[in-house]
Amino acid sequence: MKAFKFMKIDYIKTKHQMLITPLALLAVVGIMMAPDSDIREYSAVVPFCYMVFMMIIFSCSPFGSCRREETGFLQLLPATTRDRVAGRFLYGISLITIAAVLGMGAIGIGRMFGVQINALDVPLCLVAFAIGIFIMTAEYVFFYLFGENTAQNLLGIVRVLPGMCFFFVTANLSKEIIKDPDKLQQFAETVGRYLNIIGGVSVVASLIMFVAAIWLCAAITDKRDS
């Protein structure tokens, strides 16, 4: 599929930032290992959300490296607009997936050092994964709607603000639930039995939105270029 070749181009363009990813994971693990770390007041979902937050920011990097001459060159390649757009979206969702894998790895390592783990963590991570896909997709739609080049002036705000809101809201919510065992018990009784379903449905819904956004952005780009 030609879309995967365009995804590879984006990885080549952003290869330097990928070197930061293992360092970020080591930083998260190091914080969790610290005996006096505040992260012990949170649930194990926090390191997972941190990795997703970081990849949400990284996922917008190809838009920041877009140049008009480069865009013209890509349009000359033997591929459709949908192939180019799909490749960019595949790049974004692959980063969120990498974040999920690294986040689960961080949770596993943190467990060995006493970070609290409970039965709700896995479905909550599924919800966080779905939200990560949703935010990434919404950001991509924004950039394609306003144009890959003209939207670069807003790149800093668009790539950081949604991710920060996602991370701090989930982290503080997690902290409040863990601090109060009664709240945790009430939360578990209220939605715990449905949380696995909610997690699965949220992932499916985010993937549907992801596919629909590819078609929408391809149509927008085709109309703009014609």
mmCIF file of C-alpha atoms in Angstrom:
data_model
loop_
_atom_site.group_PDB
_atom_site.id
_atom_site.type_symbol
_atom_site.label_atom_id
_atom_site.label_comp_id
_atom_site.label_asym_id
_atom_site.label_seq_id
_atom_site.Cartn_x
_atom_site.Cartn_y
_atom_site.Cartn_z
ATOM 1 C CA MET A 1 0.000 0.000 0.000
ATOM 2 C CA LYS A 2 1.427 3.351 -1.058
ATOM 3 C CA ALA A 3 0.194 5.026 2.127
ATOM 4 C CA PHE A 4 2.813 3.092 4.105
ATOM 5 C CA LYS A 5 5.540 4.579 1.914
ATOM 6 C CA PHE A 6 4.337 8.082 2.785
ATOM 7 C CA MET A 7 4.264 7.077 6.446
ATOM 8 C CA LYS A 8 7.893 5.991 6.058
ATOM 9 C CA ILE A 9 8.742 9.416 4.587
ATOM 10 C CA ASP A 10 7.299 11.090 7.692
ATOM 11 C CA TYR A 11 9.373 8.799 9.914
ATOM 12 C CA ILE A 12 12.494 9.741 7.971
ATOM 13 C CA LYS A 13 11.649 13.440 8.347
ATOM 14 C CA THR A 14 11.177 13.098 12.115
ATOM 15 C CA LYS A 15 13.831 10.491 12.930
ATOM 16 C CA HIS A 16 15.630 12.777 15.379
ATOM 17 C CA GLN A 17 12.619 13.158 17.657
ATOM 18 C CA MET A 18 12.208 9.379 17.831
ATOM 19 C CA LEU A 19 15.534 9.234 19.647
ATOM 20 C CA ILE A 20 13.875 11.172 22.492
ATOM 21 C CA THR A 21 11.215 8.503 23.045
ATOM 22 C CA PRO A 22 13.390 5.960 24.910
ATOM 23 C CA LEU A 23 14.816 8.789 27.013
ATOM 24 C CA ALA A 24 11.304 9.891 27.963
ATOM 25 C CA LEU A 25 10.432 6.340 29.000
ATOM 26 C CA LEU A 26 13.570 6.144 31.144
ATOM 27 C CA ALA A 27 12.640 9.480 32.730
ATOM 28 C CA VAL A 28 9.146 8.230 33.605
ATOM 29 C CA VAL A 29 10.508 4.999 35.061
ATOM 30 C CA GLY A 30 13.138 6.928 37.011
ATOM 31 C CA ILE A 31 10.503 9.189 38.553
ATOM 32 C CA MET A 32 8.391 6.195 39.528
ATOM 33 C CA MET A 33 11.389 4.482 41.127
ATOM 34 C CA ALA A 34 12.179 7.443 43.388
ATOM 35 C CA PRO A 35 11.133 6.598 46.978
ATOM 36 C CA ASP A 36 9.682 10.071 47.606
ATOM 37 C CA SER A 37 8.079 10.398 44.167
ATOM 38 C CA ASP A 38 4.696 12.136 44.029
ATOM 39 C CA ILE A 39 3.655 9.788 41.244
ATOM 40 C CA ARG A 40 2.992 7.150 43.895
ATOM 41 C CA GLU A 41 -0.036 9.238 44.851
ATOM 42 C CA TYR A 42 -1.462 8.568 41.401
ATOM 43 C CA SER A 43 -2.558 5.360 39.731
ATOM 44 C CA ALA A 44 -0.501 3.398 37.230
ATOM 45 C CA VAL A 45 -2.521 5.023 34.440
ATOM 46 C CA VAL A 46 -0.429 8.196 34.827
ATOM 47 C CA PRO A 47 2.775 6.903 33.134
ATOM 48 C CA PHE A 48 0.620 5.467 30.346
ATOM 49 C CA CYS A 49 -1.083 8.841 29.870
ATOM 50 C CA TYR A 50 2.286 10.583 29.922
ATOM 51 C CA MET A 51 3.549 8.504 27.010
ATOM 52 C CA VAL A 52 0.339 9.142 25.047
ATOM 53 C CA PHE A 53 0.639 12.867 25.829
ATOM 54 C CA MET A 54 4.200 12.937 24.528
ATOM 55 C CA MET A 55 3.279 11.132 21.308
ATOM 56 C CA ILE A 56 0.313 13.452 20.711
ATOM 57 C CA ILE A 57 2.840 16.282 20.601
ATOM 58 C CA PHE A 58 5.281 14.343 18.415
ATOM 59 C CA SER A 59 2.545 13.309 15.965
ATOM 60 C CA CYS A 60 2.217 16.859 14.637
ATOM 61 C CA SER A 61 5.908 17.214 13.765
ATOM 62 C CA PRO A 62 5.530 16.403 10.022
ATOM 63 C CA PHE A 63 3.270 19.432 9.641
ATOM 64 C CA GLY A 64 5.981 21.636 11.104
ATOM 65 C CA SER A 65 8.489 20.418 8.528
ATOM 66 C CA CYS A 66 6.232 20.996 5.519
ATOM 67 C CA ARG A 67 7.628 23.254 2.812
ATOM 68 C CA ARG A 68 5.864 24.348 -0.344
ATOM 69 C CA GLU A 69 8.550 22.918 -2.621
ATOM 70 C CA GLU A 70 8.449 19.637 -0.718
ATOM 71 C CA THR A 71 4.655 19.501 -1.013
ATOM 72 C CA GLY A 72 4.964 20.030 -4.753
ATOM 73 C CA PHE A 73 7.465 17.185 -5.024
ATOM 74 C CA LEU A 74 5.201 14.785 -3.102
ATOM 75 C CA GLN A 75 2.324 15.652 -5.419
ATOM 76 C CA LEU A 76 4.435 14.514 -8.376
ATOM 77 C CA LEU A 77 4.880 11.036 -6.940
ATOM 78 C CA PRO A 78 2.714 8.269 -8.484
ATOM 79 C CA ALA A 79 0.088 8.203 -5.742
ATOM 80 C CA THR A 80 -3.315 9.634 -4.997
ATOM 81 C CA THR A 81 -4.127 12.375 -2.515
ATOM 82 C CA ARG A 82 -5.775 9.740 -0.325
ATOM 83 C CA ASP A 83 -2.496 7.777 -0.263
ATOM 84 C CA ARG A 84 -0.586 10.851 0.952
ATOM 85 C CA VAL A 85 -3.191 11.754 3.560
ATOM 86 C CA ALA A 86 -3.551 8.156 4.754
ATOM 87 C CA GLY A 87 0.222 7.914 5.133
ATOM 88 C CA ARG A 88 0.233 10.958 7.397
ATOM 89 C CA PHE A 89 -2.615 9.560 9.506
ATOM 90 C CA LEU A 90 -0.885 6.163 9.719
ATOM 91 C CA TYR A 91 2.175 7.960 11.031
ATOM 92 C CA GLY A 92 0.073 9.584 13.756
ATOM 93 C CA ILE A 93 -1.766 6.453 14.872
ATOM 94 C CA SER A 94 1.453 4.425 14.829
ATOM 95 C CA LEU A 95 2.970 6.899 17.298
ATOM 96 C CA ILE A 96 -0.046 6.620 19.602
ATOM 97 C CA THR A 97 0.261 2.825 19.401
ATOM 98 C CA ILE A 98 3.961 3.024 20.259
ATOM 99 C CA ALA A 99 2.989 5.232 23.208
ATOM 100 C CA ALA A 100 0.522 2.585 24.405
ATOM 101 C CA VAL A 101 3.161 -0.156 24.226
ATOM 102 C CA LEU A 102 5.746 1.968 26.043
ATOM 103 C CA GLY A 103 3.136 3.073 28.570
ATOM 104 C CA MET A 104 2.246 -0.525 29.416
ATOM 105 C CA GLY A 105 5.964 -1.241 29.706
ATOM 106 C CA ALA A 106 6.330 1.664 32.131
ATOM 107 C CA ILE A 107 3.395 0.339 34.178
ATOM 108 C CA GLY A 108 5.007 -3.105 34.319
ATOM 109 C CA ILE A 109 8.332 -1.686 35.476
ATOM 110 C CA GLY A 110 6.604 0.629 37.935
ATOM 111 C CA ARG A 111 4.760 -2.297 39.458
ATOM 112 C CA MET A 112 8.076 -3.828 40.423
ATOM 113 C CA PHE A 113 8.874 -0.660 42.352
ATOM 114 C CA GLY A 114 5.608 -0.409 44.232
ATOM 115 C CA VAL A 115 3.456 1.778 41.990
ATOM 116 C CA GLN A 116 -0.170 1.008 42.761
ATOM 117 C CA ILE A 117 -1.990 -1.245 40.277
ATOM 118 C CA ASN A 118 -5.711 -1.996 40.347
ATOM 119 C CA ALA A 119 -8.265 -3.786 38.180
ATOM 120 C CA LEU A 120 -9.493 -0.573 36.567
ATOM 121 C CA ASP A 121 -6.122 0.385 35.112
ATOM 122 C CA VAL A 122 -6.303 -1.659 31.887
ATOM 123 C CA PRO A 123 -9.742 -0.437 30.740
ATOM 124 C CA LEU A 124 -8.784 3.115 31.746
ATOM 125 C CA CYS A 125 -5.672 2.778 29.581
ATOM 126 C CA LEU A 126 -7.916 1.710 26.692
ATOM 127 C CA VAL A 127 -9.977 4.854 27.175
ATOM 128 C CA ALA A 128 -6.791 6.963 27.307
ATOM 129 C CA PHE A 129 -5.552 5.263 24.120
ATOM 130 C CA ALA A 130 -8.852 6.087 22.384
ATOM 131 C CA ILE A 131 -8.697 9.705 23.555
ATOM 132 C CA GLY A 132 -5.140 9.926 22.212
ATOM 133 C CA ILE A 133 -6.323 8.757 18.776
ATOM 134 C CA PHE A 134 -9.243 11.191 18.933
ATOM 135 C CA ILE A 135 -7.023 14.192 19.768
ATOM 136 C CA MET A 136 -4.440 13.281 17.131
ATOM 137 C CA THR A 137 -7.178 12.866 14.510
ATOM 138 C CA ALA A 138 -8.807 16.179 15.426
ATOM 139 C CA GLU A 139 -5.447 17.971 15.170
ATOM 140 C CA TYR A 140 -4.770 16.465 11.746
ATOM 141 C CA VAL A 141 -8.204 17.508 10.498
ATOM 142 C CA PHE A 142 -7.452 21.048 11.705
ATOM 143 C CA PHE A 143 -4.173 21.186 9.791
ATOM 144 C CA TYR A 144 -5.673 19.817 6.590
ATOM 145 C CA LEU A 145 -8.695 22.099 6.901
ATOM 146 C CA PHE A 146 -6.552 25.237 7.106
ATOM 147 C CA GLY A 147 -3.758 23.917 4.900
ATOM 148 C CA GLU A 148 -0.549 22.163 5.878
ATOM 149 C CA ASN A 149 1.544 25.281 5.247
ATOM 150 C CA THR A 150 -0.741 28.076 6.465
ATOM 151 C CA ALA A 151 -1.554 26.277 9.740
ATOM 152 C CA GLN A 152 2.095 26.103 10.799
ATOM 153 C CA ASN A 153 1.813 29.433 12.620
ATOM 154 C CA LEU A 154 -0.566 27.750 15.060
ATOM 155 C CA LEU A 155 1.463 24.550 15.294
ATOM 156 C CA GLY A 156 2.799 25.203 18.794
ATOM 157 C CA ILE A 157 -0.633 25.794 20.295
ATOM 158 C CA VAL A 158 -2.437 23.036 18.418
ATOM 159 C CA ARG A 159 0.126 20.350 19.179
ATOM 160 C CA VAL A 160 0.652 21.168 22.880
ATOM 161 C CA LEU A 161 -2.615 22.479 24.337
ATOM 162 C CA PRO A 162 -4.915 19.466 23.687
ATOM 163 C CA GLY A 163 -2.244 17.037 24.877
ATOM 164 C CA MET A 164 -1.606 19.023 28.066
ATOM 165 C CA CYS A 165 -5.323 19.175 28.837
ATOM 166 C CA PHE A 166 -5.564 15.421 28.294
ATOM 167 C CA PHE A 167 -2.632 14.623 30.568
ATOM 168 C CA PHE A 168 -3.377 16.945 33.486
ATOM 169 C CA VAL A 169 -7.102 16.167 33.566
ATOM 170 C CA THR A 170 -6.530 12.399 33.592
ATOM 171 C CA ALA A 171 -3.660 12.661 36.085
ATOM 172 C CA ASN A 172 -5.576 14.801 38.583
ATOM 173 C CA LEU A 173 -8.720 12.712 38.221
ATOM 174 C CA SER A 174 -6.661 9.603 38.874
ATOM 175 C CA LYS A 175 -5.054 11.186 41.929
ATOM 176 C CA GLU A 176 -8.387 12.210 43.453
ATOM 177 C CA ILE A 177 -9.833 8.732 42.989
ATOM 178 C CA ILE A 178 -6.796 6.995 44.482
ATOM 179 C CA LYS A 179 -6.540 9.391 47.456
ATOM 180 C CA ASP A 180 -10.062 8.593 48.591
ATOM 181 C CA PRO A 181 -10.693 4.824 48.848
ATOM 182 C CA ASP A 182 -14.423 5.476 49.209
ATOM 183 C CA LYS A 183 -14.441 7.331 45.906
ATOM 184 C CA LEU A 184 -12.485 4.496 44.323
ATOM 185 C CA GLN A 185 -14.962 1.950 45.634
ATOM 186 C CA GLN A 186 -17.922 4.044 44.508
ATOM 187 C CA PHE A 187 -16.361 4.571 41.092
ATOM 188 C CA ALA A 188 -15.627 0.865 40.749
ATOM 189 C CA GLU A 189 -19.188 -0.080 41.675
ATOM 190 C CA THR A 190 -20.753 2.537 39.413
ATOM 191 C CA VAL A 191 -18.822 2.091 36.167
ATOM 192 C CA GLY A 192 -16.328 -0.678 36.878
ATOM 193 C CA ARG A 193 -18.555 -3.429 35.539
ATOM 194 C CA TYR A 194 -19.051 -1.501 32.302
ATOM 195 C CA LEU A 195 -15.557 -0.067 31.988
ATOM 196 C CA ASN A 196 -14.223 -2.904 29.830
ATOM 197 C CA ILE A 197 -17.104 -2.321 27.419
ATOM 198 C CA ILE A 198 -16.565 1.445 27.552
ATOM 199 C CA GLY A 199 -12.863 0.977 26.812
ATOM 200 C CA GLY A 200 -13.525 -1.290 23.839
ATOM 201 C CA VAL A 201 -16.303 0.896 22.438
ATOM 202 C CA SER A 202 -14.184 4.041 22.797
ATOM 203 C CA VAL A 203 -11.313 2.454 20.841
ATOM 204 C CA VAL A 204 -13.680 1.307 18.063
ATOM 205 C CA ALA A 205 -15.316 4.758 17.939
ATOM 206 C CA SER A 206 -11.934 6.493 17.713
ATOM 207 C CA LEU A 207 -10.869 4.186 14.871
ATOM 208 C CA ILE A 208 -14.102 4.911 12.978
ATOM 209 C CA MET A 209 -13.438 8.617 13.393
ATOM 210 C CA PHE A 210 -9.852 8.026 12.255
ATOM 211 C CA VAL A 211 -10.939 6.368 8.992
ATOM 212 C CA ALA A 212 -13.648 8.979 8.357
ATOM 213 C CA ALA A 213 -11.101 11.770 8.898
ATOM 214 C CA ILE A 214 -8.803 10.303 6.226
ATOM 215 C CA TRP A 215 -11.602 10.473 3.659
ATOM 216 C CA LEU A 216 -12.586 13.988 4.762
ATOM 217 C CA CYS A 217 -9.041 15.352 4.666
ATOM 218 C CA ALA A 218 -8.359 13.713 1.291
ATOM 219 C CA ALA A 219 -11.489 15.371 -0.116
ATOM 220 C CA ILE A 220 -10.473 18.744 1.354
ATOM 221 C CA THR A 221 -6.950 18.467 -0.058
ATOM 222 C CA ASP A 222 -8.213 17.370 -3.492
ATOM 223 C CA LYS A 223 -10.574 20.332 -3.646
ATOM 224 C CA ARG A 224 -7.842 22.754 -2.574
ATOM 225 C CA ASP A 225 -5.297 21.422 -5.089
ATOM 226 C CA SER A 226 -7.705 21.297 -8.043
#
